[in-house]
Short mmCIF file of N, CA, C and O in Angstrom, two decimals:
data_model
loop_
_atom_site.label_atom_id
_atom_site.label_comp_id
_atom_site.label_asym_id
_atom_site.label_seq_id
_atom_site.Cartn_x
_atom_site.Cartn_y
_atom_site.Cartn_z
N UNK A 33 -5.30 15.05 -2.69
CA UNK A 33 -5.91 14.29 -3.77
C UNK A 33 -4.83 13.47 -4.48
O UNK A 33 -3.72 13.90 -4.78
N UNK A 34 -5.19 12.46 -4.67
CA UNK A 34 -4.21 10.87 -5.20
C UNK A 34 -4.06 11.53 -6.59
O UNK A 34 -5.05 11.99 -7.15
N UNK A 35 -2.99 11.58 -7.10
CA UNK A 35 -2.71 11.57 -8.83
C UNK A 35 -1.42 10.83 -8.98
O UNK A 35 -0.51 10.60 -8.19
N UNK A 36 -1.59 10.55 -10.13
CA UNK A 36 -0.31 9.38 -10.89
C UNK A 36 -0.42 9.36 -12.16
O UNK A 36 -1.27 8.92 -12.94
N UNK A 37 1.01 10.16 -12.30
CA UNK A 37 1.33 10.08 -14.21
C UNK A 37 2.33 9.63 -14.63
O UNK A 37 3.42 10.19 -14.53
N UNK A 38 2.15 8.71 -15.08
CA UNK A 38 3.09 7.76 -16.00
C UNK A 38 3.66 8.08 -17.41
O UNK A 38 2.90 8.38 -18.33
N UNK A 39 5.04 8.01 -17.58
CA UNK A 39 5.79 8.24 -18.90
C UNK A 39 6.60 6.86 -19.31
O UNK A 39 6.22 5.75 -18.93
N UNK A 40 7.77 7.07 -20.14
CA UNK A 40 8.15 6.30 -20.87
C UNK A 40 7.68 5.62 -21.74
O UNK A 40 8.57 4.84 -22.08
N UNK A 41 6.64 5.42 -22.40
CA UNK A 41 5.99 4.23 -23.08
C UNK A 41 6.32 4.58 -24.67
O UNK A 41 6.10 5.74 -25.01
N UNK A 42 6.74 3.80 -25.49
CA UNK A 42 7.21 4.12 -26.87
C UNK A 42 6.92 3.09 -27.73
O UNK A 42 6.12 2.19 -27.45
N UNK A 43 7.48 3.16 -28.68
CA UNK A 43 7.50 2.11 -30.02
C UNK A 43 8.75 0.99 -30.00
O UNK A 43 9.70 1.58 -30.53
N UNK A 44 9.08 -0.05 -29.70
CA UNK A 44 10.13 -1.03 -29.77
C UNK A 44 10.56 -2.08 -30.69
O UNK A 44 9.51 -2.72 -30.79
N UNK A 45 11.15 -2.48 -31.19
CA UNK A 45 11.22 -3.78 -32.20
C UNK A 45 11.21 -5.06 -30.99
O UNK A 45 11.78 -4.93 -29.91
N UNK A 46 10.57 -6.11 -31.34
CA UNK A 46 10.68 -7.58 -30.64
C UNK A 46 12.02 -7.68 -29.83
O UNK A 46 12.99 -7.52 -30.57
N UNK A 47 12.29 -7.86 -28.79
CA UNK A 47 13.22 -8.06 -28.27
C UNK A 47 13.89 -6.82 -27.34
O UNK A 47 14.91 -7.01 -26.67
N UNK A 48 13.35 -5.84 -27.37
CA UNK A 48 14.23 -4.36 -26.99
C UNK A 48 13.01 -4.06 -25.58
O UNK A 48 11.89 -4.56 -25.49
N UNK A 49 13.52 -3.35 -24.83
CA UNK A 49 13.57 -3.03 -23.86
C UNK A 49 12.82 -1.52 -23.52
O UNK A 49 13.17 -0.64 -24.31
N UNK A 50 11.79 -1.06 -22.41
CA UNK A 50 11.50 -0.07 -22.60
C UNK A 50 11.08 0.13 -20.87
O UNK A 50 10.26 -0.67 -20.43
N UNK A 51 11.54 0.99 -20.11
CA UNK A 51 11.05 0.99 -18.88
C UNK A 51 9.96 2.49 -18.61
O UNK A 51 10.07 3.60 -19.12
N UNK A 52 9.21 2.13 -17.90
CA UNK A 52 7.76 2.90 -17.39
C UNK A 52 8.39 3.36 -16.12
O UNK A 52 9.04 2.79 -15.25
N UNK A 53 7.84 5.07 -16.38
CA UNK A 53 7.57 5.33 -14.67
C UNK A 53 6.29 6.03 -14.12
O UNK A 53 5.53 6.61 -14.89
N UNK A 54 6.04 5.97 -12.71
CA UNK A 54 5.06 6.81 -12.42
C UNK A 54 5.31 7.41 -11.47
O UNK A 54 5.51 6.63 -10.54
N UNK A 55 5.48 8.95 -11.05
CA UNK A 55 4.85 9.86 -10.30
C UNK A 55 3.76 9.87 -9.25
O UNK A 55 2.67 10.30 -9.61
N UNK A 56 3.88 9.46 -8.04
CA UNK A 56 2.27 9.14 -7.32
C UNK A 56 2.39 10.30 -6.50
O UNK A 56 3.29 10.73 -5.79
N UNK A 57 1.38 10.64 -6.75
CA UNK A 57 1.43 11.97 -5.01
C UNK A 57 -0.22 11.81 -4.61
O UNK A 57 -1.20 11.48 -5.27
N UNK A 58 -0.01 12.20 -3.20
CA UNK A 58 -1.18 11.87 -2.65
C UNK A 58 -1.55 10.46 -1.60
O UNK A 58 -2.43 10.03 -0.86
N UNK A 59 -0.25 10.13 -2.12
CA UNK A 59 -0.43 8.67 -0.59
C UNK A 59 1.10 8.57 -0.17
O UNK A 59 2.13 8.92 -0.75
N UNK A 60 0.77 7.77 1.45
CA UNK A 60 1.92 8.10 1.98
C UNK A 60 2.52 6.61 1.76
O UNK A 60 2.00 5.78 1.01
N UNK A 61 3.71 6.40 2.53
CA UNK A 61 4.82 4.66 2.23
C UNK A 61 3.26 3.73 1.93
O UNK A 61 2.90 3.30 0.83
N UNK A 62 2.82 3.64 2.71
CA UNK A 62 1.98 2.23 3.14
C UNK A 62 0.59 2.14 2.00
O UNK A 62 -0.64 2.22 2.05
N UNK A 63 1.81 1.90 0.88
CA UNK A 63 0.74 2.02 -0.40
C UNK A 63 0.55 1.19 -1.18
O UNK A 63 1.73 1.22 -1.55
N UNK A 64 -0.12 -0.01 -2.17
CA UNK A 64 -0.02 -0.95 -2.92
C UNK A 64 0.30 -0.11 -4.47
O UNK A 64 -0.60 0.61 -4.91
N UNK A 65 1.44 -0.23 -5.13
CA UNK A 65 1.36 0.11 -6.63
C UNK A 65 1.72 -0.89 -7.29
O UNK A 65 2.49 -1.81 -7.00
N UNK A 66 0.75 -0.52 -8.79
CA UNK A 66 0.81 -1.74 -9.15
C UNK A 66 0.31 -1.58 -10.89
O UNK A 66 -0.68 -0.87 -11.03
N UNK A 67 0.84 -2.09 -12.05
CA UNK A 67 1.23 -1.89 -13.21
C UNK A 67 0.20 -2.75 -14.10
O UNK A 67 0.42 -3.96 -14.17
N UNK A 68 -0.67 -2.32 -14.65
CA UNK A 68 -1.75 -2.99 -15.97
C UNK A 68 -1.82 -2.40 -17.03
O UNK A 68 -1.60 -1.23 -17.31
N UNK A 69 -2.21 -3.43 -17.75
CA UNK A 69 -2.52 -3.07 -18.95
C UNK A 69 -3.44 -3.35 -19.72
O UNK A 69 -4.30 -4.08 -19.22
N UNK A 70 -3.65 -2.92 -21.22
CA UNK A 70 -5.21 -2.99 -21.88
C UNK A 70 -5.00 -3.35 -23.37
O UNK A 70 -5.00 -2.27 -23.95
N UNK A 71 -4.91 -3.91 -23.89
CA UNK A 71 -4.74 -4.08 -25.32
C UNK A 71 -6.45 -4.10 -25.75
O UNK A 71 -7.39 -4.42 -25.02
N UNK A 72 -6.48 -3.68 -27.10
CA UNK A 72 -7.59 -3.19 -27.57
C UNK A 72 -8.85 -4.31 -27.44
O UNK A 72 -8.59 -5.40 -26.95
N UNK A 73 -9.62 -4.13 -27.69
CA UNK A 73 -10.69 -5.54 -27.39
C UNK A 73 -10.46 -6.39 -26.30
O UNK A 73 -11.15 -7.41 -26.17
N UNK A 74 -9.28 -6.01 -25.22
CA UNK A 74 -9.09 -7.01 -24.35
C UNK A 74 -9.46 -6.37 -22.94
O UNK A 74 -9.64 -5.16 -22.83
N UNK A 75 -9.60 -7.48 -21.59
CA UNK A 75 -9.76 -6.83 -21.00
C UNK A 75 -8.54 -5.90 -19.64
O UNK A 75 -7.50 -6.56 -19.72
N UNK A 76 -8.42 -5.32 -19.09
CA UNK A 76 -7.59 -4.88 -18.22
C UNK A 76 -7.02 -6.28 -17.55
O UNK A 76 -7.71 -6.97 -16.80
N UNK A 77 -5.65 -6.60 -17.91
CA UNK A 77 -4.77 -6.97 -16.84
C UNK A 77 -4.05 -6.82 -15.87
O UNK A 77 -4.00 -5.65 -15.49
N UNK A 78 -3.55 -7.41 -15.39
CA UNK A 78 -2.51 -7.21 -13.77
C UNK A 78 -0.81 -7.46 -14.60
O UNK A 78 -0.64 -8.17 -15.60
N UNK A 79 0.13 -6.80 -13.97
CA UNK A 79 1.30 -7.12 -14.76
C UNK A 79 2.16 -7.53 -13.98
O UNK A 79 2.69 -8.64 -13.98
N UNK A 80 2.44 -6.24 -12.95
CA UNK A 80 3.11 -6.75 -11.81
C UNK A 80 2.81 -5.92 -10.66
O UNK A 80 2.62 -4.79 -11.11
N UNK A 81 2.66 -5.92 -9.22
CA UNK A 81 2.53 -4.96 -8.05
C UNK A 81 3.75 -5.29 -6.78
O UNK A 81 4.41 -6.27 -6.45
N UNK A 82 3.68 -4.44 -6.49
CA UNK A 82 4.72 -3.96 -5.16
C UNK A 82 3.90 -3.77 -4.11
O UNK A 82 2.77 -3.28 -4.24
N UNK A 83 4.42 -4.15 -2.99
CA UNK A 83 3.31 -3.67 -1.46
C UNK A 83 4.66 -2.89 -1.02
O UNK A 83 5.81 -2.64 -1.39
N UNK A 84 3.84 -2.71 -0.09
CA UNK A 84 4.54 -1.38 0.83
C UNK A 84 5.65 -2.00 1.29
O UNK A 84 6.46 -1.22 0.79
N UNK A 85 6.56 -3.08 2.05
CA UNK A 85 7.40 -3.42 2.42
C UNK A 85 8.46 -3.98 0.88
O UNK A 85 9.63 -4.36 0.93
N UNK A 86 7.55 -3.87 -0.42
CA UNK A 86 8.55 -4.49 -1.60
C UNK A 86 8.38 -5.75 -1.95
O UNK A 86 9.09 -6.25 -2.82
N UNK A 87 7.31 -6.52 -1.26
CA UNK A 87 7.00 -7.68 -1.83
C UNK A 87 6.55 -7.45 -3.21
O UNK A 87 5.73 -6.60 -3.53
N UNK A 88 7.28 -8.47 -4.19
CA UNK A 88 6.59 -8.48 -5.44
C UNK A 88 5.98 -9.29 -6.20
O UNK A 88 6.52 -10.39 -6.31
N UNK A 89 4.49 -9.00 -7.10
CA UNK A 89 4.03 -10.53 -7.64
C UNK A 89 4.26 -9.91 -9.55
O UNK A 89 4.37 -8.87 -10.19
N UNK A 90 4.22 -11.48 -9.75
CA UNK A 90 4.02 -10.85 -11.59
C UNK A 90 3.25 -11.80 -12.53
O UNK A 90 3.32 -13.03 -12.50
N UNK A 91 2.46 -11.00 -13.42
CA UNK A 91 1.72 -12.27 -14.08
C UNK A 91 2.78 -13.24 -14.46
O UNK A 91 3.94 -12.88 -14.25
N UNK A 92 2.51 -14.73 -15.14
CA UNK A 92 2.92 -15.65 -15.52
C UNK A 92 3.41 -15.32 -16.71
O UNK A 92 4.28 -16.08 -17.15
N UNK A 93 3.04 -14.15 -17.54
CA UNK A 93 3.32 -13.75 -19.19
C UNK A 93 4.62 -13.21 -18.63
O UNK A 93 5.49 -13.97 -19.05
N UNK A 94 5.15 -12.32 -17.94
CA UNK A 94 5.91 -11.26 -17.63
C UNK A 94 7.33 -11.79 -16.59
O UNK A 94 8.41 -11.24 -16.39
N UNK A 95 6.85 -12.89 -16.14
CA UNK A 95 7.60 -13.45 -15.52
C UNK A 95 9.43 -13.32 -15.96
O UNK A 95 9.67 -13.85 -17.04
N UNK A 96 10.31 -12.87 -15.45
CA UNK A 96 11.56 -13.22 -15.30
C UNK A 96 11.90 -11.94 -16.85
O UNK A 96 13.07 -11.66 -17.14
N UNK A 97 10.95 -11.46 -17.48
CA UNK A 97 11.08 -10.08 -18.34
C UNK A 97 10.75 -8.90 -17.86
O UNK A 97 11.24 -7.88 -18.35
N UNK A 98 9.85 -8.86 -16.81
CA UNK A 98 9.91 -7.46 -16.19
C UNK A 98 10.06 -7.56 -15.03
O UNK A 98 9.67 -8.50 -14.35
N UNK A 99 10.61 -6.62 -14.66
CA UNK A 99 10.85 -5.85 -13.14
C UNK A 99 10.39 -4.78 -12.30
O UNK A 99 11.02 -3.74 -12.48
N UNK A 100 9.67 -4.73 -11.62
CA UNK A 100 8.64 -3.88 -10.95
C UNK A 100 9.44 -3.00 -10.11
O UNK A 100 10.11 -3.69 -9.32
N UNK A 101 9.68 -1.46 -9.94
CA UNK A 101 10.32 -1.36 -8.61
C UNK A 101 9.99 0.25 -8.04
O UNK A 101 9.70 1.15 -8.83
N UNK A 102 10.06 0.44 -6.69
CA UNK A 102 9.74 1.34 -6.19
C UNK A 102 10.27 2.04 -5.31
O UNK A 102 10.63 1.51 -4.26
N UNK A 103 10.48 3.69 -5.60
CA UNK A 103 11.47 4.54 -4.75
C UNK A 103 10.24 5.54 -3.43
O UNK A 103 9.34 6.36 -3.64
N UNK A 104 10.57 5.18 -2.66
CA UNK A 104 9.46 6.12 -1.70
C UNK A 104 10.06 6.93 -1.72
O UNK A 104 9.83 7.14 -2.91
N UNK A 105 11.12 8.14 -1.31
CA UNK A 105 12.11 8.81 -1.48
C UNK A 105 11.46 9.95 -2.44
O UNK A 105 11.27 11.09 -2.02
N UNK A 106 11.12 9.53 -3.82
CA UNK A 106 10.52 9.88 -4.94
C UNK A 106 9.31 9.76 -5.22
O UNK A 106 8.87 10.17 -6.30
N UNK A 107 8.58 9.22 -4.34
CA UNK A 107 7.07 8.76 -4.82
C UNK A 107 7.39 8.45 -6.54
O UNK A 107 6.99 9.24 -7.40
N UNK A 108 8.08 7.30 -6.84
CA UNK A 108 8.06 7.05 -7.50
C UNK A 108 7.83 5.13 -7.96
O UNK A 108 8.40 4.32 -7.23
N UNK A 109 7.04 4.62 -9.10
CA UNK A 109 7.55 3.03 -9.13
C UNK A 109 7.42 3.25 -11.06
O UNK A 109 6.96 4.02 -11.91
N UNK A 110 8.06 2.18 -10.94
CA UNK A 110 8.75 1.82 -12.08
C UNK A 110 8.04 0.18 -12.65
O UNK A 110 7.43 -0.68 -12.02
N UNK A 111 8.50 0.26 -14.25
CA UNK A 111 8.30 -0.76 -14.64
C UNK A 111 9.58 -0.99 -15.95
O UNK A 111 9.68 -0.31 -16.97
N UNK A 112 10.78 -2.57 -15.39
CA UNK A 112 11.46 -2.36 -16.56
C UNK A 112 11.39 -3.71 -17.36
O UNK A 112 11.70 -4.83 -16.95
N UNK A 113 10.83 -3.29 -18.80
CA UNK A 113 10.30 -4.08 -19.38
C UNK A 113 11.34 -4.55 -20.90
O UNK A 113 11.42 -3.97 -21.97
N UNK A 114 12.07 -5.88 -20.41
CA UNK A 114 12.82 -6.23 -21.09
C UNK A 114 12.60 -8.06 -22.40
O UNK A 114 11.99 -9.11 -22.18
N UNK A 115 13.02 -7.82 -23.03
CA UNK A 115 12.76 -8.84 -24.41
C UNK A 115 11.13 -8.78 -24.93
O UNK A 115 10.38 -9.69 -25.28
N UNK A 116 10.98 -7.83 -24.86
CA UNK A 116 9.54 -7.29 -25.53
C UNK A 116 9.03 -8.09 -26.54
O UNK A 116 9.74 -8.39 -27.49
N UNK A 117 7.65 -8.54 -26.43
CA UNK A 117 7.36 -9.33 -27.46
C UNK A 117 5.77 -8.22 -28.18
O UNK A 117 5.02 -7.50 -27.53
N UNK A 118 5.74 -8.46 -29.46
CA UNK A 118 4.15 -8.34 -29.90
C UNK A 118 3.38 -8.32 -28.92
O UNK A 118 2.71 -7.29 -28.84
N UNK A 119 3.19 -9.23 -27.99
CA UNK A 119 2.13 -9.42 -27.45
C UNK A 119 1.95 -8.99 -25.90
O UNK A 119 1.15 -9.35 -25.04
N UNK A 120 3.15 -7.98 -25.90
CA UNK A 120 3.30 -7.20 -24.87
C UNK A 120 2.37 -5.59 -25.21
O UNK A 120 2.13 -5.07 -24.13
N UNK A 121 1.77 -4.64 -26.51
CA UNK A 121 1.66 -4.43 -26.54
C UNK A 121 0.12 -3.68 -25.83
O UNK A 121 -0.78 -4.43 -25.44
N UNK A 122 0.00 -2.44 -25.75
CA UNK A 122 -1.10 -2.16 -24.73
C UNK A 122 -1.04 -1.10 -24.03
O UNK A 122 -0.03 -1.04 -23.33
N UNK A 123 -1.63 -0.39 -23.98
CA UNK A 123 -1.90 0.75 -23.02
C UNK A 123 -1.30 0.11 -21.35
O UNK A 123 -1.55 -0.99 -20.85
N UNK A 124 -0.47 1.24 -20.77
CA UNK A 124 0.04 0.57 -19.73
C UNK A 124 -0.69 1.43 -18.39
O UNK A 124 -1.24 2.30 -19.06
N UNK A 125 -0.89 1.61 -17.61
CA UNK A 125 -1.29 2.24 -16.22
C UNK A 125 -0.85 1.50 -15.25
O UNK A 125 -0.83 0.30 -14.98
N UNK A 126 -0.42 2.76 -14.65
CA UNK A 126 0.38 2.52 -13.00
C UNK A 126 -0.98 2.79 -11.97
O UNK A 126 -1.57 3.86 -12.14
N UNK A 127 -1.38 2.06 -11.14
CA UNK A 127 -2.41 2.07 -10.03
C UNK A 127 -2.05 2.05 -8.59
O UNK A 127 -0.93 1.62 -8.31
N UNK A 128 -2.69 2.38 -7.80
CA UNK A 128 -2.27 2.30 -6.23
C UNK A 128 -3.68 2.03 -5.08
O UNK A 128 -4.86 2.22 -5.36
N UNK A 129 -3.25 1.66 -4.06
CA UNK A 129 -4.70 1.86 -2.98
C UNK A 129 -4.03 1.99 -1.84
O UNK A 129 -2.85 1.64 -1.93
N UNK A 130 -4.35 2.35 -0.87
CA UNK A 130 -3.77 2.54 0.60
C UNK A 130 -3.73 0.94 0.76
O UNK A 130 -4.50 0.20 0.15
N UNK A 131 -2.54 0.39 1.83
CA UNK A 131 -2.10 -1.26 2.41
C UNK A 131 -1.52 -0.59 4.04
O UNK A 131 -0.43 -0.81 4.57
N UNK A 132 -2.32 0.01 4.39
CA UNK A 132 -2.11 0.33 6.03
C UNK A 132 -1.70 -1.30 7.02
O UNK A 132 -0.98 -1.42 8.01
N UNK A 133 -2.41 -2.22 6.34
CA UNK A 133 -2.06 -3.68 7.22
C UNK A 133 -1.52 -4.76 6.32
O UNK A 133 -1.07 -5.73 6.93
N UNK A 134 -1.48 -4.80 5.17
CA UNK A 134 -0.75 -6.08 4.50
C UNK A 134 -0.02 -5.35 3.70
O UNK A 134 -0.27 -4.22 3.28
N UNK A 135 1.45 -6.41 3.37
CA UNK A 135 2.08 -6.29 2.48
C UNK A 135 2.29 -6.96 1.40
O UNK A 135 3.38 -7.17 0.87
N UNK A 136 0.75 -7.47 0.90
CA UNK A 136 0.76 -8.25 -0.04
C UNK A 136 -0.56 -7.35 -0.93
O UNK A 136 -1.35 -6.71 -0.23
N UNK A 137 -0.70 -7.36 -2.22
CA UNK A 137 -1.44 -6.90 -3.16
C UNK A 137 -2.17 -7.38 -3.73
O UNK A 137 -2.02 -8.52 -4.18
N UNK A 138 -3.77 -6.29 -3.96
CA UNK A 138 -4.31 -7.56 -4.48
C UNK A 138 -4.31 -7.38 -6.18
O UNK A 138 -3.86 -6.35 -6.68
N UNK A 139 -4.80 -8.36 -6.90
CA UNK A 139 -4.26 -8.74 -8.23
C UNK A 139 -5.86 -8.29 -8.93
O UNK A 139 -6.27 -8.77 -9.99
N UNK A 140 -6.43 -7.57 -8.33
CA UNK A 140 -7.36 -7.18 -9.05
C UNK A 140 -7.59 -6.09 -9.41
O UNK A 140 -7.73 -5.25 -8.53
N UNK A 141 -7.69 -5.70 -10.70
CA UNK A 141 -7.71 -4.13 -11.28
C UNK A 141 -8.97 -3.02 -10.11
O UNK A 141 -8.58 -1.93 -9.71
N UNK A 142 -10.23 -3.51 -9.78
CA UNK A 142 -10.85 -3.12 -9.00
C UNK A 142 -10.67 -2.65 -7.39
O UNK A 142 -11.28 -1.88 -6.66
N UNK A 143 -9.53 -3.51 -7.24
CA UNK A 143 -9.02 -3.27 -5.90
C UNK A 143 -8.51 -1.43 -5.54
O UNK A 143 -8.57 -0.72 -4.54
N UNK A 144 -8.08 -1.26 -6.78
CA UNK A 144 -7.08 0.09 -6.58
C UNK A 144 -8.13 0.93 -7.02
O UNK A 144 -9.04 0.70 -7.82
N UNK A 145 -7.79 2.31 -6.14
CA UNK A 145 -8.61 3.30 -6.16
C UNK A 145 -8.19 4.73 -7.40
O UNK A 145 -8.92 5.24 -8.25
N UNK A 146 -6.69 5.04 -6.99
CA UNK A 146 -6.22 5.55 -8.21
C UNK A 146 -5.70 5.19 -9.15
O UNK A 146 -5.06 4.15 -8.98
N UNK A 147 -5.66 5.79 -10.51
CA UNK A 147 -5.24 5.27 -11.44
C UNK A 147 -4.10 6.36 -12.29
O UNK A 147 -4.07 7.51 -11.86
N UNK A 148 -3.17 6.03 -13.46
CA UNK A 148 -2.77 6.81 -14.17
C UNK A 148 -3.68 7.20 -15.21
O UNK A 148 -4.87 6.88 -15.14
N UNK A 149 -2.93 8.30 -16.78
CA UNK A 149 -3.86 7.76 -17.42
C UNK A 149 -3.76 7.12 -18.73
O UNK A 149 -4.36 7.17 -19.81
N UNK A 150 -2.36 6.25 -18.01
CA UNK A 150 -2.15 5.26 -19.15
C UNK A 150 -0.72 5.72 -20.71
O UNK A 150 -0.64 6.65 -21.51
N UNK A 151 -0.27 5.05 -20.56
CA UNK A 151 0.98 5.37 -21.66
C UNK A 151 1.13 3.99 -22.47
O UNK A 151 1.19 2.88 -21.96
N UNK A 152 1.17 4.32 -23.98
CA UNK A 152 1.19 3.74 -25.23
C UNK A 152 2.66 2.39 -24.51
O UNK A 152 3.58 2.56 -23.70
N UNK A 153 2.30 1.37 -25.17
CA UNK A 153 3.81 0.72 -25.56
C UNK A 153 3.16 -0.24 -26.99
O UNK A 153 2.09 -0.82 -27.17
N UNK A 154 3.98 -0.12 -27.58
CA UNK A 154 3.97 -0.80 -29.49
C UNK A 154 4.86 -1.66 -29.37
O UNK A 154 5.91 -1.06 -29.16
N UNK A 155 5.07 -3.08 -29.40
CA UNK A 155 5.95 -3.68 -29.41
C UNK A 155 6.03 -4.47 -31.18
O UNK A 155 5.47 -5.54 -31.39
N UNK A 156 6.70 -3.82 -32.13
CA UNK A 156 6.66 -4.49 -33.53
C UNK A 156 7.97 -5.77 -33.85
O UNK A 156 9.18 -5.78 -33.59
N UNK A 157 6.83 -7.02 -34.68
CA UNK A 157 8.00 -7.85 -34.19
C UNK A 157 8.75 -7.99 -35.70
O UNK A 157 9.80 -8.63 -35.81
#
């Protein structure tokens, strides 16, 4: 059975730095993970994902501030989230789905089958 729990998520001032991890057990290398989030009244976004060979995509907000990355070794992926703004704030979840044939991800929250269950980030500016 697929589970994934995610830590790190805290309180930051504008500009500071805070990296996410998740724990996946239950799937093997050939896995899509992949990092969203939820701010209140809003709906679930895409942040950034990894395919199984390490290809990586990232929204346009997140671009060139975060870094997505992933240890198979550890069943582990990561999120490091640097010059934090306000409007980074949001419930974060790490997601995954089996990628047995592509190494590309898809960018839709629906796509992925498991989920975390989500860790706080406060970004105060």
């Amino acid at each position: 059975q697929a589970q994934l729990v995610e830590s790190g998520g805290g309180s930051v001032q504008s500009g500071g730095s805070l990296k996410l991890s998740c724990v996946v057990s239950g799937f093997g290398n050939n896995v899509c993970m992949g990092w969203f989030r939820q701010a209140p009244g809003k709906e679930r976004e895409g942040v950034a994902s990894i395919g199984r060979n390490g290809l990586t995509e990232y929204a346009d907000t997140v671009k060139g501030r975060f870094t997505i990355s992933r240890d198979n070794l550890k069943n582990s992926l990561y999120l490091r989230m640097n010059s934090l703004k306000p409007d980074d704030s949001a419930t974060y979840y790490c997601a995954a789905r089996n990628s047995r044939f592509s190494d590309n991800c898809p960018a839709a929250a629906v796509s992925y089958t498991s989920w975390g269950q989500g860790t706080q980030v406060t970004v105060s500016s």
